């Protein structure tokens, strides 16, 4: 374990171009990030190619042991990593935020290391014996987002490494320090050249997506960027796992208990101050309990403190960047102008530093309103009234995305029946966004394709090979 200052110093460039990273809560400097180039990427890919065969040759057991040691290293530096994450991304230390994210990194490493993936005997009838194995891909490119920079990076690299691949990571330009620091800690337990972070701009990401030596790209981010990666990867027929934009719907059935579900609804929508791909972003509530749900949800939201993430009392923080702040503000104002009712929030302070937008609940809003139809990716939740379950399901399925969804009910059987009708990769019941490293996760429609986590996630980082004979 090292101090926060030592960790930051270890990732601070001593030469080359740099960019100052600002704290979204205060506007003050967090540190200097390297501005890597395409040439730096080429060197990283070459190093990965050189390191990968020996890593693959170690076998699953030795690679798993290294990942478990890497998880131990994350835990030794957990507080320092969480503090850096809070300062760079903005999320508070407490609640389901910075400390939670660093803990999740260790948890995902451990599950990736210990999940069993045995060869599968497909046919064995006395005449034919066919076995399905999974071999390393080679070099994997990992392109991550700014909202959960450490955790999603681990989602990408842990199964890739476990399956015998080398990884080159391209972090978001908004949150490179967190990923650089995480990789520094992980590399204490990994061979040199196996895991490299290239902190560059869009040109670096574009080259990674098209690089002939990269056999697979894992990407979490917008649907538009995902489509660009698909195009860039076509000439080399890369394997892809894409976790793209979502606009998750939640349906509250008329038998739900408004008070009992209010806190779950709140965190489903406002985890990481709403900056989560699989957060609850549009809530459909039956007219019989609409007013009660609005009242209970407002009570919970009003009690949640927002402020600087390093303050131990806060559980909501700023939006990570001004661009996202402006998107949320525009959508809320459009809702206000349309006649929707602002139950809470909608009035960001203009006399303080930081990108703070208050937790905002919007009722009596039309389903076609931009706040509902567009992914706001921030702390603003539209609450839409419905009359029949068929109507709610139709509205939930109307968009071209389908990452996650949820159904809220006192009747598990009824909830499952509705869940089966929703077009999304995951449907939660009486919770939202609760990902688990053992449970496959992926999107439907334009929310992407490919599965992460668990056995299916490991398979996605290997090349299937059938041995027949």
Short mmCIF file of C-alpha atoms in Angstrom, two decimals:
data_model
loop_
_atom_site.label_atom_id
_atom_site.label_comp_id
_atom_site.label_asym_id
_atom_site.label_seq_id
_atom_site.Cartn_x
_atom_site.Cartn_y
_atom_site.Cartn_z
CA UNK A 1 0.00 0.00 0.00
CA UNK A 2 1.19 3.51 -0.79
CA UNK A 3 -0.10 6.95 0.06
CA UNK A 4 -2.48 8.86 -2.16
CA UNK A 5 0.26 11.32 -3.09
CA UNK A 6 2.66 8.50 -3.96
CA UNK A 7 0.05 6.80 -6.12
CA UNK A 8 -0.71 10.02 -7.97
CA UNK A 9 3.00 10.73 -8.43
CA UNK A 10 3.55 7.24 -9.84
CA UNK A 11 1.14 7.89 -12.72
CA UNK A 12 2.17 11.51 -13.36
CA UNK A 13 4.17 11.80 -16.61
CA UNK A 14 7.75 13.03 -16.39
CA UNK A 15 7.89 13.89 -20.09
CA UNK A 16 5.66 14.36 -23.10
CA UNK A 17 2.41 16.21 -23.52
CA UNK A 18 -0.01 16.30 -20.59
CA UNK A 19 -3.52 17.49 -19.85
CA UNK A 20 -4.77 18.86 -16.55
CA UNK A 21 -7.69 16.90 -15.09
CA UNK A 22 -10.11 19.03 -13.06
CA UNK A 23 -12.25 18.00 -10.09
CA UNK A 24 -15.90 18.28 -11.23
CA UNK A 25 -16.93 19.27 -7.70
CA UNK A 26 -14.51 22.17 -7.25
CA UNK A 27 -12.91 22.98 -10.60
CA UNK A 28 -9.45 22.55 -9.05
CA UNK A 29 -6.68 20.44 -10.56
CA UNK A 30 -6.57 16.76 -9.64
CA UNK A 31 -3.44 15.90 -11.60
CA UNK A 32 -1.75 15.69 -14.97
CA UNK A 33 -2.69 12.95 -17.43
CA UNK A 34 -0.46 11.90 -20.31
CA UNK A 35 -1.68 12.62 -23.81
CA UNK A 36 -0.59 9.47 -25.56
CA UNK A 37 -0.38 9.24 -29.32
CA UNK A 38 -1.07 6.62 -31.96
CA UNK A 39 2.65 5.84 -31.84
CA UNK A 40 2.32 5.10 -28.12
CA UNK A 41 -0.57 2.79 -28.95
CA UNK A 42 1.52 0.95 -31.52
CA UNK A 43 4.21 0.36 -28.89
CA UNK A 44 1.62 -0.86 -26.39
CA UNK A 45 0.13 -3.31 -28.89
CA UNK A 46 3.59 -4.60 -29.79
CA UNK A 47 4.40 -5.14 -26.11
CA UNK A 48 1.08 -6.92 -25.63
CA UNK A 49 1.79 -9.21 -28.58
CA UNK A 50 5.17 -10.06 -27.10
CA UNK A 51 3.86 -10.73 -23.58
CA UNK A 52 0.72 -12.69 -24.46
CA UNK A 53 2.09 -16.11 -25.54
CA UNK A 54 3.94 -16.71 -22.26
CA UNK A 55 0.91 -15.58 -20.28
CA UNK A 56 -1.34 -17.94 -22.23
CA UNK A 57 1.13 -20.79 -21.70
CA UNK A 58 0.86 -20.45 -17.91
CA UNK A 59 -2.58 -22.05 -17.97
CA UNK A 60 -5.80 -21.15 -16.17
CA UNK A 61 -4.64 -21.98 -12.66
CA UNK A 62 -1.56 -19.77 -12.73
CA UNK A 63 -3.41 -16.93 -14.41
CA UNK A 64 -6.20 -17.18 -11.85
CA UNK A 65 -3.68 -17.04 -9.01
CA UNK A 66 -2.20 -13.86 -10.49
CA UNK A 67 -5.66 -12.27 -10.73
CA UNK A 68 -6.34 -13.14 -7.10
CA UNK A 69 -3.08 -11.46 -6.11
CA UNK A 70 -4.13 -8.46 -8.22
CA UNK A 71 -7.40 -8.32 -6.28
CA UNK A 72 -5.38 -8.29 -3.06
CA UNK A 73 -3.33 -5.40 -4.44
CA UNK A 74 -6.51 -3.43 -5.20
CA UNK A 75 -7.71 -3.97 -1.66
CA UNK A 76 -4.38 -2.81 -0.21
CA UNK A 77 -4.71 0.47 -2.11
CA UNK A 78 -8.50 0.72 -1.90
CA UNK A 79 -8.75 3.98 0.01
CA UNK A 80 -6.20 5.76 -2.18
CA UNK A 81 -7.93 4.54 -5.34
CA UNK A 82 -11.33 5.60 -4.01
CA UNK A 83 -10.10 9.07 -3.14
CA UNK A 84 -8.63 9.58 -6.62
CA UNK A 85 -11.81 8.26 -8.22
CA UNK A 86 -13.93 10.61 -6.15
CA UNK A 87 -11.82 13.62 -7.07
CA UNK A 88 -11.66 12.82 -10.78
CA UNK A 89 -15.11 11.39 -11.47
CA UNK A 90 -16.98 13.30 -8.74
CA UNK A 91 -18.80 10.43 -7.04
CA UNK A 92 -18.84 10.49 -3.24
CA UNK A 93 -16.72 8.13 -1.20
CA UNK A 94 -19.80 6.71 0.53
CA UNK A 95 -23.03 5.16 -0.65
CA UNK A 96 -22.93 3.04 -3.82
CA UNK A 97 -20.11 5.19 -5.14
CA UNK A 98 -16.29 5.39 -4.98
CA UNK A 99 -15.49 2.90 -2.22
CA UNK A 100 -18.21 0.66 -3.62
CA UNK A 101 -16.64 0.85 -7.10
CA UNK A 102 -13.15 -0.03 -5.90
CA UNK A 103 -14.58 -2.92 -3.90
CA UNK A 104 -16.38 -4.11 -7.01
CA UNK A 105 -13.06 -4.15 -8.88
CA UNK A 106 -11.65 -6.64 -6.38
CA UNK A 107 -14.86 -8.68 -6.43
CA UNK A 108 -14.95 -8.97 -10.23
CA UNK A 109 -11.30 -9.95 -10.34
CA UNK A 110 -11.95 -12.73 -7.83
CA UNK A 111 -15.01 -14.06 -9.64
CA UNK A 112 -13.25 -13.99 -13.02
CA UNK A 113 -10.34 -15.85 -11.46
CA UNK A 114 -12.45 -18.56 -9.81
CA UNK A 115 -15.28 -19.15 -12.28
CA UNK A 116 -14.93 -22.65 -13.72
CA UNK A 117 -14.83 -23.05 -17.50
CA UNK A 118 -14.25 -26.67 -18.45
CA UNK A 119 -14.10 -28.14 -21.96
CA UNK A 120 -17.59 -29.25 -22.97
CA UNK A 121 -18.22 -32.68 -24.45
CA UNK A 122 -20.75 -31.96 -27.17
CA UNK A 123 -21.13 -35.48 -28.58
CA UNK A 124 -19.79 -38.80 -27.30
CA UNK A 125 -21.83 -41.63 -28.83
CA UNK A 126 -19.13 -44.27 -29.28
CA UNK A 127 -18.40 -43.23 -32.84
CA UNK A 128 -17.90 -39.48 -32.55
CA UNK A 129 -16.39 -37.51 -29.71
CA UNK A 130 -16.52 -33.72 -30.04
CA UNK A 131 -15.23 -31.33 -27.41
CA UNK A 132 -15.66 -27.56 -27.29
CA UNK A 133 -12.67 -25.62 -25.95
CA UNK A 134 -11.93 -21.90 -25.69
CA UNK A 135 -8.49 -20.64 -26.72
CA UNK A 136 -6.99 -17.17 -26.16
CA UNK A 137 -7.80 -14.51 -28.71
CA UNK A 138 -4.44 -12.73 -28.41
CA UNK A 139 -4.60 -8.97 -27.87
CA UNK A 140 -7.84 -7.43 -26.63
CA UNK A 141 -8.62 -3.71 -26.87
CA UNK A 142 -10.70 -2.27 -24.02
CA UNK A 143 -12.35 1.13 -24.47
CA UNK A 144 -14.07 2.40 -21.35
CA UNK A 145 -16.39 5.20 -20.20
CA UNK A 146 -16.12 7.98 -17.63
CA UNK A 147 -19.02 7.08 -15.36
CA UNK A 148 -17.61 3.92 -13.72
CA UNK A 149 -14.04 4.09 -15.05
CA UNK A 150 -12.38 1.61 -12.71
CA UNK A 151 -15.15 -0.93 -12.39
CA UNK A 152 -16.01 -1.17 -16.08
CA UNK A 153 -12.32 -1.42 -16.95
CA UNK A 154 -12.09 -4.44 -14.66
CA UNK A 155 -15.22 -5.89 -16.27
CA UNK A 156 -13.28 -5.80 -19.52
CA UNK A 157 -9.78 -6.79 -18.48
CA UNK A 158 -10.40 -9.44 -15.79
CA UNK A 159 -12.01 -12.06 -18.08
CA UNK A 160 -9.65 -11.12 -20.91
CA UNK A 161 -6.60 -11.81 -18.76
CA UNK A 162 -8.11 -14.94 -17.22
CA UNK A 163 -8.61 -16.38 -20.72
CA UNK A 164 -4.95 -15.85 -21.63
CA UNK A 165 -5.12 -12.56 -23.52
CA UNK A 166 -3.10 -9.37 -23.24
CA UNK A 167 -5.03 -6.10 -22.96
CA UNK A 168 -4.54 -2.54 -24.18
CA UNK A 169 -6.89 -0.11 -22.45
CA UNK A 170 -8.05 3.22 -23.83
CA UNK A 171 -9.80 5.15 -21.01
CA UNK A 172 -12.15 8.07 -21.37
CA UNK A 173 -10.41 11.42 -21.75
CA UNK A 174 -12.51 12.63 -18.80
CA UNK A 175 -11.26 10.03 -16.30
CA UNK A 176 -7.83 8.71 -17.32
CA UNK A 177 -6.17 9.07 -13.91
CA UNK A 178 -8.43 6.54 -12.24
CA UNK A 179 -7.71 3.93 -14.89
CA UNK A 180 -3.98 4.66 -14.92
CA UNK A 181 -3.85 4.26 -11.15
CA UNK A 182 -5.85 1.03 -11.26
CA UNK A 183 -3.54 -0.42 -13.90
CA UNK A 184 -0.50 0.64 -11.89
CA UNK A 185 -1.81 -1.33 -8.92
CA UNK A 186 -2.78 -4.37 -11.02
CA UNK A 187 0.59 -4.42 -12.76
CA UNK A 188 2.28 -5.04 -9.43
CA UNK A 189 1.09 -8.64 -9.93
CA UNK A 190 1.15 -8.99 -13.73
CA UNK A 191 3.96 -9.57 -16.25
CA UNK A 192 5.37 -6.52 -17.98
CA UNK A 193 3.61 -5.49 -21.19
CA UNK A 194 0.52 -7.61 -20.55
CA UNK A 195 -1.71 -4.72 -19.47
CA UNK A 196 -1.12 -1.21 -20.78
CA UNK A 197 -3.21 1.96 -20.58
CA UNK A 198 -2.95 4.36 -23.50
CA UNK A 199 -4.45 7.66 -22.44
CA UNK A 200 -5.10 9.38 -25.73
CA UNK A 201 -7.79 11.01 -27.78
CA UNK A 202 -10.27 9.76 -30.35
CA UNK A 203 -7.52 9.01 -32.85
CA UNK A 204 -6.07 6.49 -30.41
CA UNK A 205 -9.46 4.86 -29.89
CA UNK A 206 -10.08 4.71 -33.62
CA UNK A 207 -6.72 3.07 -34.27
CA UNK A 208 -7.30 0.54 -31.48
CA UNK A 209 -10.64 -0.41 -33.07
CA UNK A 210 -9.08 -1.03 -36.47
CA UNK A 211 -5.66 -2.36 -35.45
CA UNK A 212 -4.87 -5.62 -37.28
CA UNK A 213 -3.10 -7.10 -34.24
CA UNK A 214 -6.11 -6.59 -31.97
CA UNK A 215 -8.39 -9.61 -32.11
CA UNK A 216 -11.26 -8.27 -30.04
CA UNK A 217 -12.59 -4.93 -28.83
CA UNK A 218 -14.68 -4.48 -25.72
CA UNK A 219 -16.48 -1.16 -25.55
CA UNK A 220 -18.84 0.48 -23.08
CA UNK A 221 -20.28 3.82 -24.12
CA UNK A 222 -22.69 5.50 -26.48
CA UNK A 223 -24.55 3.75 -29.27
CA UNK A 224 -23.14 6.23 -31.80
CA UNK A 225 -19.54 5.41 -30.85
CA UNK A 226 -20.39 1.71 -30.81
CA UNK A 227 -21.57 1.94 -34.41
CA UNK A 228 -18.31 3.65 -35.35
CA UNK A 229 -16.35 0.83 -33.71
CA UNK A 230 -18.36 -1.74 -35.65
CA UNK A 231 -17.44 0.02 -38.89
CA UNK A 232 -13.77 0.39 -37.90
CA UNK A 233 -13.48 -3.26 -36.93
CA UNK A 234 -15.03 -4.64 -40.11
CA UNK A 235 -11.92 -4.94 -42.25
CA UNK A 236 -10.19 -7.19 -39.71
CA UNK A 237 -13.40 -9.02 -38.69
CA UNK A 238 -12.82 -8.37 -35.01
CA UNK A 239 -14.82 -9.95 -32.27
CA UNK A 240 -16.82 -7.34 -30.37
CA UNK A 241 -18.59 -6.98 -27.06
CA UNK A 242 -20.58 -3.74 -27.03
CA UNK A 243 -22.44 -2.38 -24.01
CA UNK A 244 -24.10 0.70 -25.45
CA UNK A 245 -26.61 3.33 -24.45
CA UNK A 246 -29.75 2.53 -22.56
CA UNK A 247 -32.89 4.31 -21.48
CA UNK A 248 -34.12 1.83 -18.92
CA UNK A 249 -37.79 1.63 -18.07
CA UNK A 250 -39.30 0.68 -14.74
CA UNK A 251 -42.94 -0.44 -14.46
CA UNK A 252 -44.69 -0.16 -11.10
CA UNK A 253 -47.69 -2.48 -11.00
CA UNK A 254 -50.85 -1.40 -9.16
CA UNK A 255 -50.32 -3.86 -6.30
CA UNK A 256 -46.92 -2.42 -5.33
CA UNK A 257 -46.39 -0.80 -1.92
CA UNK A 258 -45.22 2.77 -2.65
CA UNK A 259 -43.44 3.24 0.66
CA UNK A 260 -41.71 -0.14 0.50
CA UNK A 261 -40.29 0.41 -2.99
CA UNK A 262 -39.41 4.12 -2.77
CA UNK A 263 -35.80 3.75 -1.70
CA UNK A 264 -35.17 1.00 -4.25
CA UNK A 265 -36.63 3.19 -6.97
CA UNK A 266 -34.46 6.08 -5.88
CA UNK A 267 -31.17 4.18 -6.02
CA UNK A 268 -32.21 2.44 -9.23
CA UNK A 269 -32.45 5.87 -10.83
CA UNK A 270 -29.92 7.97 -8.93
CA UNK A 271 -26.98 5.64 -8.32
CA UNK A 272 -23.82 7.54 -9.32
CA UNK A 273 -26.03 10.64 -9.55
CA UNK A 274 -27.88 9.04 -12.46
CA UNK A 275 -24.71 8.55 -14.52
CA UNK A 276 -25.14 4.83 -15.15
CA UNK A 277 -25.98 3.05 -18.40
CA UNK A 278 -28.33 0.60 -16.69
CA UNK A 279 -29.97 3.13 -14.36
CA UNK A 280 -33.73 3.58 -14.17
CA UNK A 281 -34.37 6.51 -16.52
CA UNK A 282 -38.15 6.47 -17.07
CA UNK A 283 -40.65 5.27 -14.50
CA UNK A 284 -44.13 4.09 -15.44
CA UNK A 285 -46.59 4.04 -12.51
CA UNK A 286 -50.18 2.81 -12.52
CA UNK A 287 -52.71 5.59 -12.00
CA UNK A 288 -54.11 3.90 -8.86
CA UNK A 289 -50.90 4.50 -6.91
CA UNK A 290 -49.30 7.26 -9.01
CA UNK A 291 -49.67 10.06 -6.46
CA UNK A 292 -48.52 7.85 -3.59
CA UNK A 293 -45.38 6.73 -5.46
CA UNK A 294 -44.55 10.33 -6.37
CA UNK A 295 -44.96 11.39 -2.75
CA UNK A 296 -42.86 8.58 -1.26
CA UNK A 297 -40.13 8.93 -3.88
CA UNK A 298 -39.95 12.69 -3.30
CA UNK A 299 -39.55 12.13 0.43
CA UNK A 300 -36.63 9.75 -0.10
CA UNK A 301 -34.91 11.91 -2.74
CA UNK A 302 -35.19 15.09 -0.69
CA UNK A 303 -33.26 13.49 2.17
CA UNK A 304 -30.22 12.47 0.11
CA UNK A 305 -27.28 14.87 0.62
CA UNK A 306 -25.40 16.10 -2.45
CA UNK A 307 -22.00 17.77 -2.46
CA UNK A 308 -18.24 17.29 -2.67
CA UNK A 309 -17.50 13.58 -2.83
CA UNK A 310 -14.72 13.77 -0.23
CA UNK A 311 -17.27 14.86 2.37
CA UNK A 312 -18.21 11.64 4.17
CA UNK A 313 -21.80 12.82 4.57
CA UNK A 314 -22.65 13.04 0.87
CA UNK A 315 -24.12 10.26 -1.26
CA UNK A 316 -24.77 12.28 -4.45
CA UNK A 317 -22.09 14.23 -6.30
CA UNK A 318 -21.68 16.47 -9.33
CA UNK A 319 -22.11 15.47 -12.92
CA UNK A 320 -18.71 14.56 -14.24
CA UNK A 321 -18.49 17.15 -16.98
CA UNK A 322 -20.20 20.31 -18.14
CA UNK A 323 -21.43 18.76 -21.37
CA UNK A 324 -23.49 16.25 -19.40
CA UNK A 325 -24.74 18.97 -17.07
CA UNK A 326 -25.97 20.96 -20.05
CA UNK A 327 -27.80 17.92 -21.49
CA UNK A 328 -29.65 17.31 -18.23
CA UNK A 329 -30.50 21.00 -17.81
CA UNK A 330 -31.83 21.21 -21.37
CA UNK A 331 -34.06 18.18 -20.98
CA UNK A 332 -35.49 19.32 -17.64
CA UNK A 333 -36.22 22.78 -19.01
CA UNK A 334 -37.97 21.23 -22.03
CA UNK A 335 -40.10 19.21 -19.64
CA UNK A 336 -40.90 22.30 -17.56
CA UNK A 337 -41.82 24.28 -20.68
CA UNK A 338 -44.14 21.49 -21.80
CA UNK A 339 -46.18 21.80 -18.62
CA UNK A 340 -44.75 18.86 -16.69
CA UNK A 341 -44.71 19.18 -12.91
CA UNK A 342 -41.34 19.49 -11.15
CA UNK A 343 -41.80 17.65 -7.86
CA UNK A 344 -38.23 18.20 -6.67
CA UNK A 345 -35.09 19.90 -7.96
CA UNK A 346 -34.78 21.39 -11.41
CA UNK A 347 -33.08 24.50 -10.03
CA UNK A 348 -29.28 24.17 -10.17
CA UNK A 349 -27.32 26.77 -8.24
CA UNK A 350 -25.36 29.17 -10.39
CA UNK A 351 -23.22 30.71 -7.66
CA UNK A 352 -21.04 27.73 -6.75
CA UNK A 353 -18.25 25.81 -8.46
CA UNK A 354 -18.79 22.33 -9.79
CA UNK A 355 -21.27 20.62 -12.07
CA UNK A 356 -23.96 20.07 -9.46
CA UNK A 357 -27.46 19.38 -10.72
CA UNK A 358 -29.95 18.61 -7.95
CA UNK A 359 -31.88 15.37 -7.75
CA UNK A 360 -34.93 16.10 -9.88
CA UNK A 361 -38.29 14.33 -10.13
CA UNK A 362 -40.68 15.25 -12.93
CA UNK A 363 -44.34 14.16 -12.87
CA UNK A 364 -47.35 14.54 -15.18
CA UNK A 365 -45.11 14.26 -18.20
CA UNK A 366 -46.00 12.96 -21.64
CA UNK A 367 -44.26 9.79 -22.78
CA UNK A 368 -43.06 11.53 -25.96
CA UNK A 369 -41.32 14.31 -24.01
CA UNK A 370 -37.55 14.48 -24.71
CA UNK A 371 -36.80 13.86 -21.01
CA UNK A 372 -38.46 10.47 -21.45
CA UNK A 373 -37.46 9.63 -25.01
CA UNK A 374 -33.78 10.62 -24.73
CA UNK A 375 -31.24 9.12 -22.33
CA UNK A 376 -30.68 11.97 -19.89
CA UNK A 377 -27.79 10.23 -18.02
CA UNK A 378 -28.12 12.36 -14.94
CA UNK A 379 -30.15 12.99 -11.77
CA UNK A 380 -33.53 13.65 -13.39
CA UNK A 381 -36.29 11.05 -13.41
CA UNK A 382 -39.54 11.41 -15.38
CA UNK A 383 -42.56 9.63 -13.86
CA UNK A 384 -45.24 8.67 -16.40
CA UNK A 385 -48.77 7.64 -15.51
CA UNK A 386 -50.36 4.60 -17.17
CA UNK A 387 -53.77 2.92 -17.03
CA UNK A 388 -53.21 -0.66 -18.22
CA UNK A 389 -50.23 -3.00 -18.08
CA UNK A 390 -50.44 -3.42 -21.86
CA UNK A 391 -50.00 0.34 -22.19
CA UNK A 392 -46.99 0.35 -19.86
CA UNK A 393 -45.29 -2.51 -21.68
CA UNK A 394 -45.88 -0.87 -25.05
CA UNK A 395 -44.31 2.39 -23.82
CA UNK A 396 -41.37 0.56 -22.25
CA UNK A 397 -40.70 -1.30 -25.52
CA UNK A 398 -41.21 1.67 -27.85
CA UNK A 399 -37.58 2.85 -27.94
CA UNK A 400 -34.75 1.31 -29.95
CA UNK A 401 -32.68 0.53 -26.84
CA UNK A 402 -32.99 -2.27 -24.32
CA UNK A 403 -30.17 -2.56 -21.82
CA UNK A 404 -32.14 -3.09 -18.61
CA UNK A 405 -35.63 -2.73 -17.18
CA UNK A 406 -37.47 -3.46 -13.96
CA UNK A 407 -40.89 -4.47 -12.66
CA UNK A 408 -42.09 -3.52 -9.19
CA UNK A 409 -44.84 -5.54 -7.56
CA UNK A 410 -45.93 -7.35 -4.41
CA UNK A 411 -46.72 -10.40 -6.56
CA UNK A 412 -43.56 -12.13 -7.89
CA UNK A 413 -45.54 -14.26 -10.35
CA UNK A 414 -47.28 -11.25 -11.88
CA UNK A 415 -43.98 -9.38 -12.00
CA UNK A 416 -42.28 -12.21 -13.88
CA UNK A 417 -45.11 -12.37 -16.40
CA UNK A 418 -44.69 -8.68 -17.17
CA UNK A 419 -40.88 -8.98 -17.17
CA UNK A 420 -41.04 -11.62 -19.90
CA UNK A 421 -42.79 -9.13 -22.18
CA UNK A 422 -40.13 -6.42 -21.90
CA UNK A 423 -37.50 -6.14 -24.62
CA UNK A 424 -34.25 -5.73 -22.72
CA UNK A 425 -31.15 -7.72 -21.88
CA UNK A 426 -31.93 -7.80 -18.16
CA UNK A 427 -35.18 -7.31 -16.29
CA UNK A 428 -34.93 -6.90 -12.53
CA UNK A 429 -37.83 -7.44 -10.15
CA UNK A 430 -38.21 -5.02 -7.23
CA UNK A 431 -34.72 -3.66 -7.86
CA UNK A 432 -32.90 -2.02 -10.74
CA UNK A 433 -29.31 -2.11 -11.98
CA UNK A 434 -28.09 -4.76 -9.54
CA UNK A 435 -25.32 -6.38 -11.58
CA UNK A 436 -23.57 -9.49 -10.28
CA UNK A 437 -20.21 -10.85 -11.49
CA UNK A 438 -21.74 -14.35 -11.69
CA UNK A 439 -24.75 -13.35 -13.80
CA UNK A 440 -24.51 -12.66 -17.57
CA UNK A 441 -25.17 -9.07 -18.57
CA UNK A 442 -25.72 -7.57 -22.02
CA UNK A 443 -28.09 -5.48 -24.09
CA UNK A 444 -30.87 -5.95 -26.59
CA UNK A 445 -31.71 -3.88 -29.68
CA UNK A 446 -29.33 -0.91 -30.07
CA UNK A 447 -28.00 -1.29 -26.52
CA UNK A 448 -25.35 -3.58 -27.94
CA UNK A 449 -24.51 -7.26 -28.18
CA UNK A 450 -22.35 -9.81 -26.45
CA UNK A 451 -22.44 -10.95 -22.84
CA UNK A 452 -20.21 -10.06 -19.91
CA UNK A 453 -19.76 -11.72 -16.49
CA UNK A 454 -19.78 -15.31 -15.36
CA UNK A 455 -19.09 -18.28 -17.59
CA UNK A 456 -20.59 -16.55 -20.64
CA UNK A 457 -18.29 -13.59 -20.09
CA UNK A 458 -15.24 -15.86 -20.08
CA UNK A 459 -16.39 -17.57 -23.27
CA UNK A 460 -16.71 -14.17 -24.95
CA UNK A 461 -12.98 -13.60 -24.37
CA UNK A 462 -11.95 -16.84 -26.04
CA UNK A 463 -12.00 -18.35 -29.50
CA UNK A 464 -14.20 -21.45 -29.58
CA UNK A 465 -12.44 -24.51 -30.96
CA UNK A 466 -14.08 -27.88 -31.52
CA UNK A 467 -11.85 -30.95 -31.38
CA UNK A 468 -13.68 -33.67 -33.23
CA UNK A 469 -12.38 -37.21 -33.38
#
